[in-house]
């Protein structure tokens, strides 16, 4: 067993940074389930060395374990502690199929913080039947309220396929433009098409289909990643997506502040949980058995118990973590709930 010290990434967002060590503690504990060492990760605490905060923990990390922990959303550098005084660097080997600007360039009102998005994706993957395959690819991530694609980009970064649903056509168009421009600038082989989808003779949605590869060789070998974004109402997905397409569902519910959730009549409803209640019957069939759901929402407009009740009423099992609630700004106090599809 060794003692490790993990240096957390400095954050652009001060509000989130203040709470990062606590969130990282909960996230690191969740990584324990996927590690080779049966003892997992223990004694996680925040410690200060030379005036800098580190997350300290005990573990016996194999190379594969280090590859897992390297994906912690706030990981910056890892050290093994020697004689409690010295730090020996341990190289991190994160899943990073593309340059990091795929994730960091997009900036727009309503964007979900990218480190936080990665944290929720990680917790959901680790709670799912795909936890043991996290490093191996072949996973599909669904974000059924995808905005301009923060979750989808993180899934692509991990080498996964991604599916999004977004009601706002401007968001879908802006995402297509960003992705196409980025892929062209990086000289990566791809195709991107936005086409109408008809249901019972009427236009029901638009579908953005992107195929991309990380290199020319990958493209030649057919090792491509697929991304689909439907411009549609997430509560009316009948027939638009195949059942069991996704291994995990990760989404940030509308905050009920600046941008609400659209109801059937096109009006704005303030409670994201009304939307969740109506959407769950549409979302669940899209998840494979063993799949997991990770949701974040604004505690100021909807209590945690109510969010959990909706998931439990739909037959899901809540996966417990250390507290993950945190303040985003005056109007938003965000929390996370992760649940597993059982049976
Ligand atoms: C909190 S934002 C998600 C932001 C996203 N994670 C990002 O970083 O771009 C919630 C999104 O849900 C979308 N939305 C609200 N109601 C919807 C509905 N009924 N169907 C599909 N999308 C909906 C909103 O347009 C908004 O883009």
mmCIF file of C-alpha atoms and ligand atoms in Angstrom:
data_model
loop_
_atom_site.group_PDB
_atom_site.id
_atom_site.type_symbol
_atom_site.label_atom_id
_atom_site.label_comp_id
_atom_site.label_asym_id
_atom_site.label_seq_id
_atom_site.Cartn_x
_atom_site.Cartn_y
_atom_site.Cartn_z
ATOM 1 C CA UNK A 1 0.000 0.000 0.000
ATOM 2 C CA UNK A 2 1.368 3.456 -0.905
ATOM 3 C CA UNK A 3 0.344 6.926 0.050
ATOM 4 C CA UNK A 4 -0.398 9.243 -2.879
ATOM 5 C CA UNK A 5 -0.841 12.984 -3.262
ATOM 6 C CA UNK A 6 -2.983 14.278 -6.098
ATOM 7 C CA UNK A 7 -2.593 17.903 -7.159
ATOM 8 C CA UNK A 8 -5.926 19.353 -8.259
ATOM 9 C CA UNK A 9 -6.194 21.378 -11.468
ATOM 10 C CA UNK A 10 -6.467 25.125 -10.997
ATOM 11 C CA UNK A 11 -9.913 26.294 -12.042
ATOM 12 C CA UNK A 12 -10.937 29.243 -14.143
ATOM 13 C CA UNK A 13 -14.203 29.375 -12.205
ATOM 14 C CA UNK A 14 -13.431 30.563 -8.674
ATOM 15 C CA UNK A 15 -16.795 29.543 -7.249
ATOM 16 C CA UNK A 16 -16.349 25.956 -8.353
ATOM 17 C CA UNK A 17 -12.665 25.961 -7.331
ATOM 18 C CA UNK A 18 -13.487 26.660 -3.696
ATOM 19 C CA UNK A 19 -15.498 23.469 -3.572
ATOM 20 C CA UNK A 20 -13.274 21.341 -5.805
ATOM 21 C CA UNK A 21 -11.443 19.389 -3.049
ATOM 22 C CA UNK A 22 -14.724 18.157 -1.547
ATOM 23 C CA UNK A 23 -16.128 17.175 -4.951
ATOM 24 C CA UNK A 24 -12.832 15.505 -5.898
ATOM 25 C CA UNK A 25 -12.907 13.476 -2.672
ATOM 26 C CA UNK A 26 -16.336 12.075 -3.549
ATOM 27 C CA UNK A 27 -15.257 11.399 -7.139
ATOM 28 C CA UNK A 28 -12.002 9.687 -6.160
ATOM 29 C CA UNK A 29 -13.869 7.424 -3.731
ATOM 30 C CA UNK A 30 -16.150 6.366 -6.611
ATOM 31 C CA UNK A 31 -13.112 5.348 -8.711
ATOM 32 C CA UNK A 32 -12.314 2.749 -6.023
ATOM 33 C CA UNK A 33 -14.854 0.278 -7.478
ATOM 34 C CA UNK A 34 -12.971 -0.024 -10.772
ATOM 35 C CA UNK A 35 -9.472 -0.598 -9.411
ATOM 36 C CA UNK A 36 -7.481 -3.876 -9.528
ATOM 37 C CA UNK A 37 -6.398 -3.627 -5.899
ATOM 38 C CA UNK A 38 -9.157 -5.108 -3.722
ATOM 39 C CA UNK A 39 -8.477 -2.511 -1.023
ATOM 40 C CA UNK A 40 -9.475 0.256 -3.466
ATOM 41 C CA UNK A 41 -8.801 3.765 -2.263
ATOM 42 C CA UNK A 42 -8.842 4.653 1.422
ATOM 43 C CA UNK A 43 -8.098 7.508 3.811
ATOM 44 C CA UNK A 44 -8.855 10.270 1.328
ATOM 45 C CA UNK A 45 -8.200 13.690 2.831
ATOM 46 C CA UNK A 46 -7.156 17.182 1.802
ATOM 47 C CA UNK A 47 -3.630 18.069 2.906
ATOM 48 C CA UNK A 48 -1.470 21.133 2.468
ATOM 49 C CA UNK A 49 2.166 20.802 1.385
ATOM 50 C CA UNK A 50 4.214 23.974 1.053
ATOM 51 C CA UNK A 51 0.994 25.963 1.072
ATOM 52 C CA UNK A 52 -0.558 23.993 -1.820
ATOM 53 C CA UNK A 53 -3.581 21.719 -1.371
ATOM 54 C CA UNK A 54 -3.374 18.074 -2.437
ATOM 55 C CA UNK A 55 -5.775 15.181 -2.115
ATOM 56 C CA UNK A 56 -3.982 12.523 -0.126
ATOM 57 C CA UNK A 57 -5.027 8.847 -0.254
ATOM 58 C CA UNK A 58 -3.847 5.277 0.325
ATOM 59 C CA UNK A 59 -3.920 2.683 -2.473
ATOM 60 C CA UNK A 60 -1.887 0.077 -4.347
ATOM 61 C CA UNK A 61 -2.196 1.405 -7.866
ATOM 62 C CA UNK A 62 -1.414 -0.819 -10.874
ATOM 63 C CA UNK A 63 -0.688 0.830 -14.256
ATOM 64 C CA UNK A 64 -4.338 0.271 -15.186
ATOM 65 C CA UNK A 65 -5.487 1.808 -11.897
ATOM 66 C CA UNK A 66 -3.363 4.871 -12.628
ATOM 67 C CA UNK A 67 -4.972 5.054 -16.071
ATOM 68 C CA UNK A 68 -8.372 5.117 -14.336
ATOM 69 C CA UNK A 69 -7.457 7.723 -11.728
ATOM 70 C CA UNK A 70 -5.847 9.873 -14.450
ATOM 71 C CA UNK A 71 -9.381 10.647 -15.653
ATOM 72 C CA UNK A 72 -10.495 12.234 -12.402
ATOM 73 C CA UNK A 73 -12.121 15.495 -13.525
ATOM 74 C CA UNK A 74 -9.817 17.637 -11.400
ATOM 75 C CA UNK A 75 -6.581 15.601 -11.698
ATOM 76 C CA UNK A 76 -3.547 17.751 -12.527
ATOM 77 C CA UNK A 77 -0.543 15.750 -11.281
ATOM 78 C CA UNK A 78 -0.077 12.623 -9.171
ATOM 79 C CA UNK A 79 2.746 11.863 -6.761
ATOM 80 C CA UNK A 80 3.679 8.945 -4.605
ATOM 81 C CA UNK A 81 4.685 10.113 -1.156
ATOM 82 C CA UNK A 82 8.118 8.986 -0.009
ATOM 83 C CA UNK A 83 8.950 9.104 3.717
ATOM 84 C CA UNK A 84 6.000 11.463 4.211
ATOM 85 C CA UNK A 85 8.193 14.333 3.000
ATOM 86 C CA UNK A 86 9.146 13.812 -0.636
ATOM 87 C CA UNK A 87 6.902 13.522 -3.669
ATOM 88 C CA UNK A 88 7.812 11.137 -6.510
ATOM 89 C CA UNK A 89 5.963 12.050 -9.736
ATOM 90 C CA UNK A 90 3.665 9.385 -11.203
ATOM 91 C CA UNK A 91 2.875 9.960 -14.907
ATOM 92 C CA UNK A 92 -0.831 10.389 -15.631
ATOM 93 C CA UNK A 93 -2.270 8.585 -18.649
ATOM 94 C CA UNK A 94 -5.733 10.072 -19.213
ATOM 95 C CA UNK A 95 -8.095 9.076 -22.005
ATOM 96 C CA UNK A 96 -7.509 11.992 -24.343
ATOM 97 C CA UNK A 97 -8.228 11.110 -27.919
ATOM 98 C CA UNK A 98 -8.206 14.745 -29.088
ATOM 99 C CA UNK A 99 -6.627 18.088 -28.183
ATOM 100 C CA UNK A 100 -8.165 19.550 -25.033
ATOM 101 C CA UNK A 101 -9.496 22.601 -26.902
ATOM 102 C CA UNK A 102 -12.361 20.388 -28.138
ATOM 103 C CA UNK A 103 -13.686 20.877 -24.613
ATOM 104 C CA UNK A 104 -12.324 24.272 -23.629
ATOM 105 C CA UNK A 105 -13.023 26.461 -26.702
ATOM 106 C CA UNK A 106 -16.845 26.579 -26.579
ATOM 107 C CA UNK A 107 -18.007 29.473 -24.366
ATOM 108 C CA UNK A 108 -21.676 30.485 -24.239
ATOM 109 C CA UNK A 109 -24.400 31.436 -21.774
ATOM 110 C CA UNK A 110 -25.932 28.289 -20.288
ATOM 111 C CA UNK A 111 -22.829 26.117 -20.777
ATOM 112 C CA UNK A 112 -22.339 23.513 -18.074
ATOM 113 C CA UNK A 113 -18.849 23.751 -16.540
ATOM 114 C CA UNK A 114 -16.696 21.199 -18.373
ATOM 115 C CA UNK A 115 -14.892 19.773 -15.310
ATOM 116 C CA UNK A 116 -18.224 19.322 -13.596
ATOM 117 C CA UNK A 117 -19.639 17.601 -16.690
ATOM 118 C CA UNK A 118 -16.661 15.219 -16.667
ATOM 119 C CA UNK A 119 -17.236 14.513 -12.970
ATOM 120 C CA UNK A 120 -20.872 13.519 -13.567
ATOM 121 C CA UNK A 121 -19.914 11.405 -16.596
ATOM 122 C CA UNK A 122 -17.241 9.623 -14.521
ATOM 123 C CA UNK A 123 -19.576 8.915 -11.604
ATOM 124 C CA UNK A 124 -22.204 7.565 -13.990
ATOM 125 C CA UNK A 125 -19.769 5.343 -15.913
ATOM 126 C CA UNK A 126 -18.370 3.988 -12.641
ATOM 127 C CA UNK A 127 -21.877 3.202 -11.362
ATOM 128 C CA UNK A 128 -22.807 1.394 -14.587
ATOM 129 C CA UNK A 129 -22.188 -2.104 -15.898
ATOM 130 C CA UNK A 130 -19.607 -0.482 -18.213
ATOM 131 C CA UNK A 131 -17.264 0.550 -15.349
ATOM 132 C CA UNK A 132 -14.778 -2.210 -16.195
ATOM 133 C CA UNK A 133 -14.730 -1.081 -19.880
ATOM 134 C CA UNK A 134 -14.258 2.617 -19.183
ATOM 135 C CA UNK A 135 -10.723 2.640 -20.607
ATOM 136 C CA UNK A 136 -11.491 0.374 -23.549
ATOM 137 C CA UNK A 137 -14.000 2.384 -25.609
ATOM 138 C CA UNK A 138 -17.071 0.924 -27.286
ATOM 139 C CA UNK A 139 -19.333 2.951 -24.974
ATOM 140 C CA UNK A 140 -22.222 5.216 -26.005
ATOM 141 C CA UNK A 141 -23.128 8.279 -23.928
ATOM 142 C CA UNK A 142 -26.572 9.890 -24.217
ATOM 143 C CA UNK A 143 -27.274 13.473 -23.137
ATOM 144 C CA UNK A 144 -30.997 14.024 -23.746
ATOM 145 C CA UNK A 145 -30.770 17.785 -22.903
ATOM 146 C CA UNK A 146 -27.459 18.398 -24.600
ATOM 147 C CA UNK A 147 -27.380 22.158 -25.230
ATOM 148 C CA UNK A 148 -24.260 22.836 -27.285
ATOM 149 C CA UNK A 149 -22.655 19.533 -26.450
ATOM 150 C CA UNK A 150 -20.399 19.744 -23.377
ATOM 151 C CA UNK A 151 -21.225 16.129 -22.398
ATOM 152 C CA UNK A 152 -20.994 14.961 -26.008
ATOM 153 C CA UNK A 153 -17.541 16.510 -26.439
ATOM 154 C CA UNK A 154 -16.310 14.826 -23.256
ATOM 155 C CA UNK A 155 -17.635 11.491 -24.548
ATOM 156 C CA UNK A 156 -15.765 12.038 -27.850
ATOM 157 C CA UNK A 157 -12.620 12.895 -25.882
ATOM 158 C CA UNK A 158 -12.900 9.520 -24.129
ATOM 159 C CA UNK A 159 -13.146 7.802 -27.536
ATOM 160 C CA UNK A 160 -16.841 6.977 -27.129
ATOM 161 C CA UNK A 161 -19.874 7.465 -29.362
ATOM 162 C CA UNK A 162 -22.366 10.121 -28.310
ATOM 163 C CA UNK A 163 -26.053 10.900 -28.772
ATOM 164 C CA UNK A 164 -27.680 14.197 -27.852
ATOM 165 C CA UNK A 165 -31.194 15.608 -27.874
ATOM 166 C CA UNK A 166 -31.828 19.351 -27.821
ATOM 167 C CA UNK A 167 -35.050 21.219 -28.515
ATOM 168 C CA UNK A 168 -33.408 24.509 -29.500
ATOM 169 C CA UNK A 169 -32.462 24.517 -33.194
ATOM 170 C CA UNK A 170 -30.009 27.405 -32.647
ATOM 171 C CA UNK A 171 -28.031 25.280 -30.180
ATOM 172 C CA UNK A 172 -27.894 22.342 -32.593
ATOM 173 C CA UNK A 173 -26.745 24.592 -35.440
ATOM 174 C CA UNK A 174 -24.133 26.305 -33.260
ATOM 175 C CA UNK A 175 -22.816 22.922 -32.115
ATOM 176 C CA UNK A 176 -22.591 21.657 -35.707
ATOM 177 C CA UNK A 177 -20.717 24.798 -36.750
ATOM 178 C CA UNK A 178 -18.270 24.528 -33.848
ATOM 179 C CA UNK A 179 -17.564 20.845 -34.400
ATOM 180 C CA UNK A 180 -17.133 21.174 -38.164
ATOM 181 C CA UNK A 181 -14.829 24.177 -37.824
ATOM 182 C CA UNK A 182 -12.792 22.429 -35.144
ATOM 183 C CA UNK A 183 -12.499 19.180 -37.146
ATOM 184 C CA UNK A 184 -11.424 21.100 -40.268
ATOM 185 C CA UNK A 185 -8.853 23.128 -38.334
ATOM 186 C CA UNK A 186 -7.402 19.924 -36.852
ATOM 187 C CA UNK A 187 -7.422 18.317 -40.318
ATOM 188 C CA UNK A 188 -9.382 15.331 -39.034
ATOM 189 C CA UNK A 189 -11.372 13.231 -41.505
ATOM 190 C CA UNK A 190 -15.091 13.599 -40.839
ATOM 191 C CA UNK A 191 -18.558 14.018 -42.254
ATOM 192 C CA UNK A 192 -21.331 16.160 -40.752
ATOM 193 C CA UNK A 193 -24.924 16.382 -41.998
ATOM 194 C CA UNK A 194 -28.040 17.982 -40.555
ATOM 195 C CA UNK A 195 -31.117 16.363 -42.109
ATOM 196 C CA UNK A 196 -34.876 16.428 -41.468
ATOM 197 C CA UNK A 197 -36.472 13.330 -39.885
ATOM 198 C CA UNK A 198 -40.069 12.470 -40.763
ATOM 199 C CA UNK A 199 -42.506 10.548 -38.582
ATOM 200 C CA UNK A 200 -45.889 9.531 -40.012
ATOM 201 C CA UNK A 201 -45.331 11.775 -43.021
ATOM 202 C CA UNK A 202 -44.618 14.891 -40.909
ATOM 203 C CA UNK A 203 -41.304 16.497 -40.016
ATOM 204 C CA UNK A 204 -40.691 15.366 -36.451
ATOM 205 C CA UNK A 205 -37.101 16.377 -35.854
ATOM 206 C CA UNK A 206 -33.763 17.276 -37.393
ATOM 207 C CA UNK A 207 -30.838 14.919 -37.059
ATOM 208 C CA UNK A 208 -27.185 15.946 -36.967
ATOM 209 C CA UNK A 209 -24.961 13.017 -37.885
ATOM 210 C CA UNK A 210 -21.208 13.302 -37.474
ATOM 211 C CA UNK A 211 -18.623 10.622 -38.189
ATOM 212 C CA UNK A 212 -15.041 11.364 -37.197
ATOM 213 C CA UNK A 213 -11.717 9.684 -36.603
ATOM 214 C CA UNK A 214 -8.710 10.721 -34.539
ATOM 215 C CA UNK A 215 -6.236 10.018 -37.363
ATOM 216 C CA UNK A 216 -6.053 9.073 -41.032
ATOM 217 C CA UNK A 217 -5.061 5.521 -40.046
ATOM 218 C CA UNK A 218 -8.068 5.189 -37.722
ATOM 219 C CA UNK A 219 -10.296 6.451 -40.507
ATOM 220 C CA UNK A 220 -8.832 3.948 -42.983
ATOM 221 C CA UNK A 221 -9.260 1.124 -40.471
ATOM 222 C CA UNK A 222 -12.890 2.113 -39.876
ATOM 223 C CA UNK A 223 -12.150 3.091 -36.259
ATOM 224 C CA UNK A 224 -14.573 5.996 -36.403
ATOM 225 C CA UNK A 225 -16.630 7.648 -33.686
ATOM 226 C CA UNK A 226 -20.276 8.442 -34.295
ATOM 227 C CA UNK A 227 -22.185 11.373 -32.931
ATOM 228 C CA UNK A 228 -25.913 11.974 -33.384
ATOM 229 C CA UNK A 229 -27.818 15.024 -32.169
ATOM 230 C CA UNK A 230 -31.592 15.133 -32.548
ATOM 231 C CA UNK A 231 -33.279 18.490 -32.576
ATOM 232 C CA UNK A 232 -36.451 17.327 -30.858
ATOM 233 C CA UNK A 233 -38.494 17.489 -27.676
ATOM 234 C CA UNK A 234 -36.890 15.027 -25.284
ATOM 235 C CA UNK A 235 -40.341 14.122 -23.890
ATOM 236 C CA UNK A 236 -41.501 12.998 -27.361
ATOM 237 C CA UNK A 237 -38.832 10.693 -28.684
ATOM 238 C CA UNK A 238 -41.052 7.792 -29.808
ATOM 239 C CA UNK A 239 -39.478 6.072 -32.787
ATOM 240 C CA UNK A 240 -36.639 8.598 -33.121
ATOM 241 C CA UNK A 241 -33.967 6.490 -31.361
ATOM 242 C CA UNK A 242 -33.444 2.732 -31.109
ATOM 243 C CA UNK A 243 -34.045 1.085 -27.718
ATOM 244 C CA UNK A 244 -30.911 0.189 -25.728
ATOM 245 C CA UNK A 245 -28.618 2.542 -27.674
ATOM 246 C CA UNK A 246 -26.848 4.018 -24.652
ATOM 247 C CA UNK A 247 -24.630 2.676 -21.875
ATOM 248 C CA UNK A 248 -24.975 5.797 -19.758
ATOM 249 C CA UNK A 249 -27.253 8.827 -19.714
ATOM 250 C CA UNK A 250 -25.692 12.034 -18.393
ATOM 251 C CA UNK A 251 -27.494 15.346 -18.344
ATOM 252 C CA UNK A 252 -27.701 18.746 -16.704
ATOM 253 C CA UNK A 253 -31.367 19.626 -16.222
ATOM 254 C CA UNK A 254 -32.537 23.172 -17.035
ATOM 255 C CA UNK A 255 -31.891 25.422 -14.049
ATOM 256 C CA UNK A 256 -35.325 27.048 -14.017
ATOM 257 C CA UNK A 257 -33.585 30.433 -13.857
ATOM 258 C CA UNK A 258 -32.186 31.926 -17.067
ATOM 259 C CA UNK A 259 -33.425 29.177 -19.366
ATOM 260 C CA UNK A 260 -36.324 27.016 -18.292
ATOM 261 C CA UNK A 261 -37.506 23.637 -19.519
ATOM 262 C CA UNK A 262 -39.981 23.732 -22.360
ATOM 263 C CA UNK A 263 -43.321 22.067 -21.718
ATOM 264 C CA UNK A 264 -45.534 20.381 -24.320
ATOM 265 C CA UNK A 265 -47.322 23.626 -25.164
ATOM 266 C CA UNK A 266 -44.064 25.418 -25.889
ATOM 267 C CA UNK A 267 -44.313 27.388 -22.644
ATOM 268 C CA UNK A 268 -41.555 27.531 -20.053
ATOM 269 C CA UNK A 269 -41.971 25.439 -16.920
ATOM 270 C CA UNK A 270 -39.797 26.420 -13.964
ATOM 271 C CA UNK A 271 -39.434 23.008 -12.411
ATOM 272 C CA UNK A 272 -36.858 20.775 -14.064
ATOM 273 C CA UNK A 273 -38.463 17.878 -12.226
ATOM 274 C CA UNK A 274 -41.714 18.262 -14.194
ATOM 275 C CA UNK A 275 -39.586 17.750 -17.280
ATOM 276 C CA UNK A 276 -37.738 14.828 -15.672
ATOM 277 C CA UNK A 277 -41.015 13.133 -14.750
ATOM 278 C CA UNK A 278 -42.315 13.384 -18.313
ATOM 279 C CA UNK A 279 -39.000 12.459 -19.910
ATOM 280 C CA UNK A 280 -38.075 9.389 -17.819
ATOM 281 C CA UNK A 281 -40.471 6.998 -19.613
ATOM 282 C CA UNK A 282 -38.864 8.115 -22.900
ATOM 283 C CA UNK A 283 -35.275 7.946 -21.640
ATOM 284 C CA UNK A 284 -35.302 4.610 -19.799
ATOM 285 C CA UNK A 285 -35.843 2.325 -22.822
ATOM 286 C CA UNK A 286 -32.837 3.963 -24.500
ATOM 287 C CA UNK A 287 -30.504 2.646 -21.764
ATOM 288 C CA UNK A 288 -29.012 -0.838 -22.018
ATOM 289 C CA UNK A 289 -29.457 -3.217 -19.066
ATOM 290 C CA UNK A 290 -26.781 -2.306 -16.506
ATOM 291 C CA UNK A 291 -26.917 1.290 -17.699
ATOM 292 C CA UNK A 292 -26.761 4.221 -15.317
ATOM 293 C CA UNK A 293 -28.131 7.750 -15.219
ATOM 294 C CA UNK A 294 -26.325 10.811 -13.842
ATOM 295 C CA UNK A 295 -28.297 14.017 -13.412
ATOM 296 C CA UNK A 296 -27.476 17.444 -12.104
ATOM 297 C CA UNK A 297 -30.029 20.116 -11.290
ATOM 298 C CA UNK A 298 -30.638 23.276 -9.297
ATOM 299 C CA UNK A 299 -31.522 22.510 -5.675
ATOM 300 C CA UNK A 300 -33.054 25.988 -5.359
ATOM 301 C CA UNK A 301 -35.956 24.992 -7.598
ATOM 302 C CA UNK A 302 -36.259 21.267 -6.767
ATOM 303 C CA UNK A 303 -35.419 19.259 -3.644
ATOM 304 C CA UNK A 304 -33.150 16.224 -3.743
ATOM 305 C CA UNK A 305 -35.763 13.813 -2.350
ATOM 306 C CA UNK A 306 -38.132 14.683 -5.199
ATOM 307 C CA UNK A 307 -35.464 13.983 -7.829
ATOM 308 C CA UNK A 308 -34.649 10.658 -6.162
ATOM 309 C CA UNK A 309 -38.372 9.775 -5.905
ATOM 310 C CA UNK A 310 -38.811 10.157 -9.663
ATOM 311 C CA UNK A 311 -35.841 7.874 -10.366
ATOM 312 C CA UNK A 312 -37.003 5.262 -7.818
ATOM 313 C CA UNK A 313 -40.587 5.378 -9.171
ATOM 314 C CA UNK A 314 -39.110 4.468 -12.568
ATOM 315 C CA UNK A 315 -37.454 1.361 -11.113
ATOM 316 C CA UNK A 316 -33.933 2.779 -10.737
ATOM 317 C CA UNK A 317 -31.610 2.175 -7.794
ATOM 318 C CA UNK A 318 -29.890 5.265 -6.326
ATOM 319 C CA UNK A 319 -26.082 5.013 -6.101
ATOM 320 C CA UNK A 320 -24.828 6.791 -2.959
ATOM 321 C CA UNK A 321 -21.821 9.152 -2.882
ATOM 322 C CA UNK A 322 -20.277 11.624 -0.498
ATOM 323 C CA UNK A 323 -22.247 14.915 -0.761
ATOM 324 C CA UNK A 324 -21.819 16.592 -4.149
ATOM 325 C CA UNK A 325 -24.020 19.666 -3.697
ATOM 326 C CA UNK A 326 -22.249 22.953 -4.397
ATOM 327 C CA UNK A 327 -22.960 26.594 -5.025
ATOM 328 C CA UNK A 328 -22.695 27.831 -8.639
ATOM 329 C CA UNK A 329 -23.995 31.399 -8.218
ATOM 330 C CA UNK A 330 -26.642 33.335 -6.333
ATOM 331 C CA UNK A 331 -29.521 31.568 -8.047
ATOM 332 C CA UNK A 332 -28.023 28.099 -8.499
ATOM 333 C CA UNK A 333 -27.082 25.494 -5.923
ATOM 334 C CA UNK A 334 -26.318 22.354 -7.896
ATOM 335 C CA UNK A 335 -26.580 18.734 -6.841
ATOM 336 C CA UNK A 336 -25.935 15.396 -8.544
ATOM 337 C CA UNK A 337 -27.844 12.134 -8.389
ATOM 338 C CA UNK A 338 -26.673 8.875 -9.953
ATOM 339 C CA UNK A 339 -28.917 5.836 -10.379
ATOM 340 C CA UNK A 340 -28.607 2.383 -11.912
ATOM 341 C CA UNK A 341 -31.034 0.509 -14.139
ATOM 342 C CA UNK A 342 -31.505 -2.808 -12.381
ATOM 343 C CA UNK A 343 -32.751 -6.067 -13.892
HETATM 344 C C1 LIG B 1 -28.778 23.227 -18.496
HETATM 345 S S1 LIG B 1 -28.965 23.239 -20.234
HETATM 346 C C2 LIG B 1 -27.760 22.027 -20.748
HETATM 347 C C3 LIG B 1 -26.489 22.680 -21.164
HETATM 348 C C4 LIG B 1 -25.480 21.700 -21.743
HETATM 349 N N1 LIG B 1 -25.024 20.747 -20.743
HETATM 350 C C5 LIG B 1 -24.307 22.476 -22.313
HETATM 351 O O1 LIG B 1 -23.250 22.561 -21.630
HETATM 352 O O2 LIG B 1 -24.436 23.042 -23.410
HETATM 353 C C6 LIG B 1 -30.486 22.378 -20.529
HETATM 354 C C7 LIG B 1 -30.887 22.270 -21.979
HETATM 355 O O3 LIG B 1 -32.131 21.582 -22.069
HETATM 356 C C8 LIG B 1 -32.816 22.066 -23.223
HETATM 357 N N2 LIG B 1 -34.245 21.667 -23.104
HETATM 358 C C9 LIG B 1 -35.180 22.151 -22.229
HETATM 359 N N3 LIG B 1 -36.357 21.504 -22.403
HETATM 360 C C10 LIG B 1 -36.163 20.589 -23.391
HETATM 361 C C11 LIG B 1 -36.996 19.610 -24.019
HETATM 362 N N4 LIG B 1 -38.272 19.454 -23.672
HETATM 363 N N5 LIG B 1 -36.448 18.812 -24.982
HETATM 364 C C12 LIG B 1 -35.135 18.954 -25.344
HETATM 365 N N6 LIG B 1 -34.315 19.882 -24.804
HETATM 366 C C13 LIG B 1 -34.807 20.673 -23.844
HETATM 367 C C14 LIG B 1 -32.580 23.566 -23.153
HETATM 368 O O4 LIG B 1 -32.784 24.174 -24.422
HETATM 369 C C15 LIG B 1 -31.112 23.629 -22.681
HETATM 370 O O5 LIG B 1 -30.232 23.699 -23.779
#
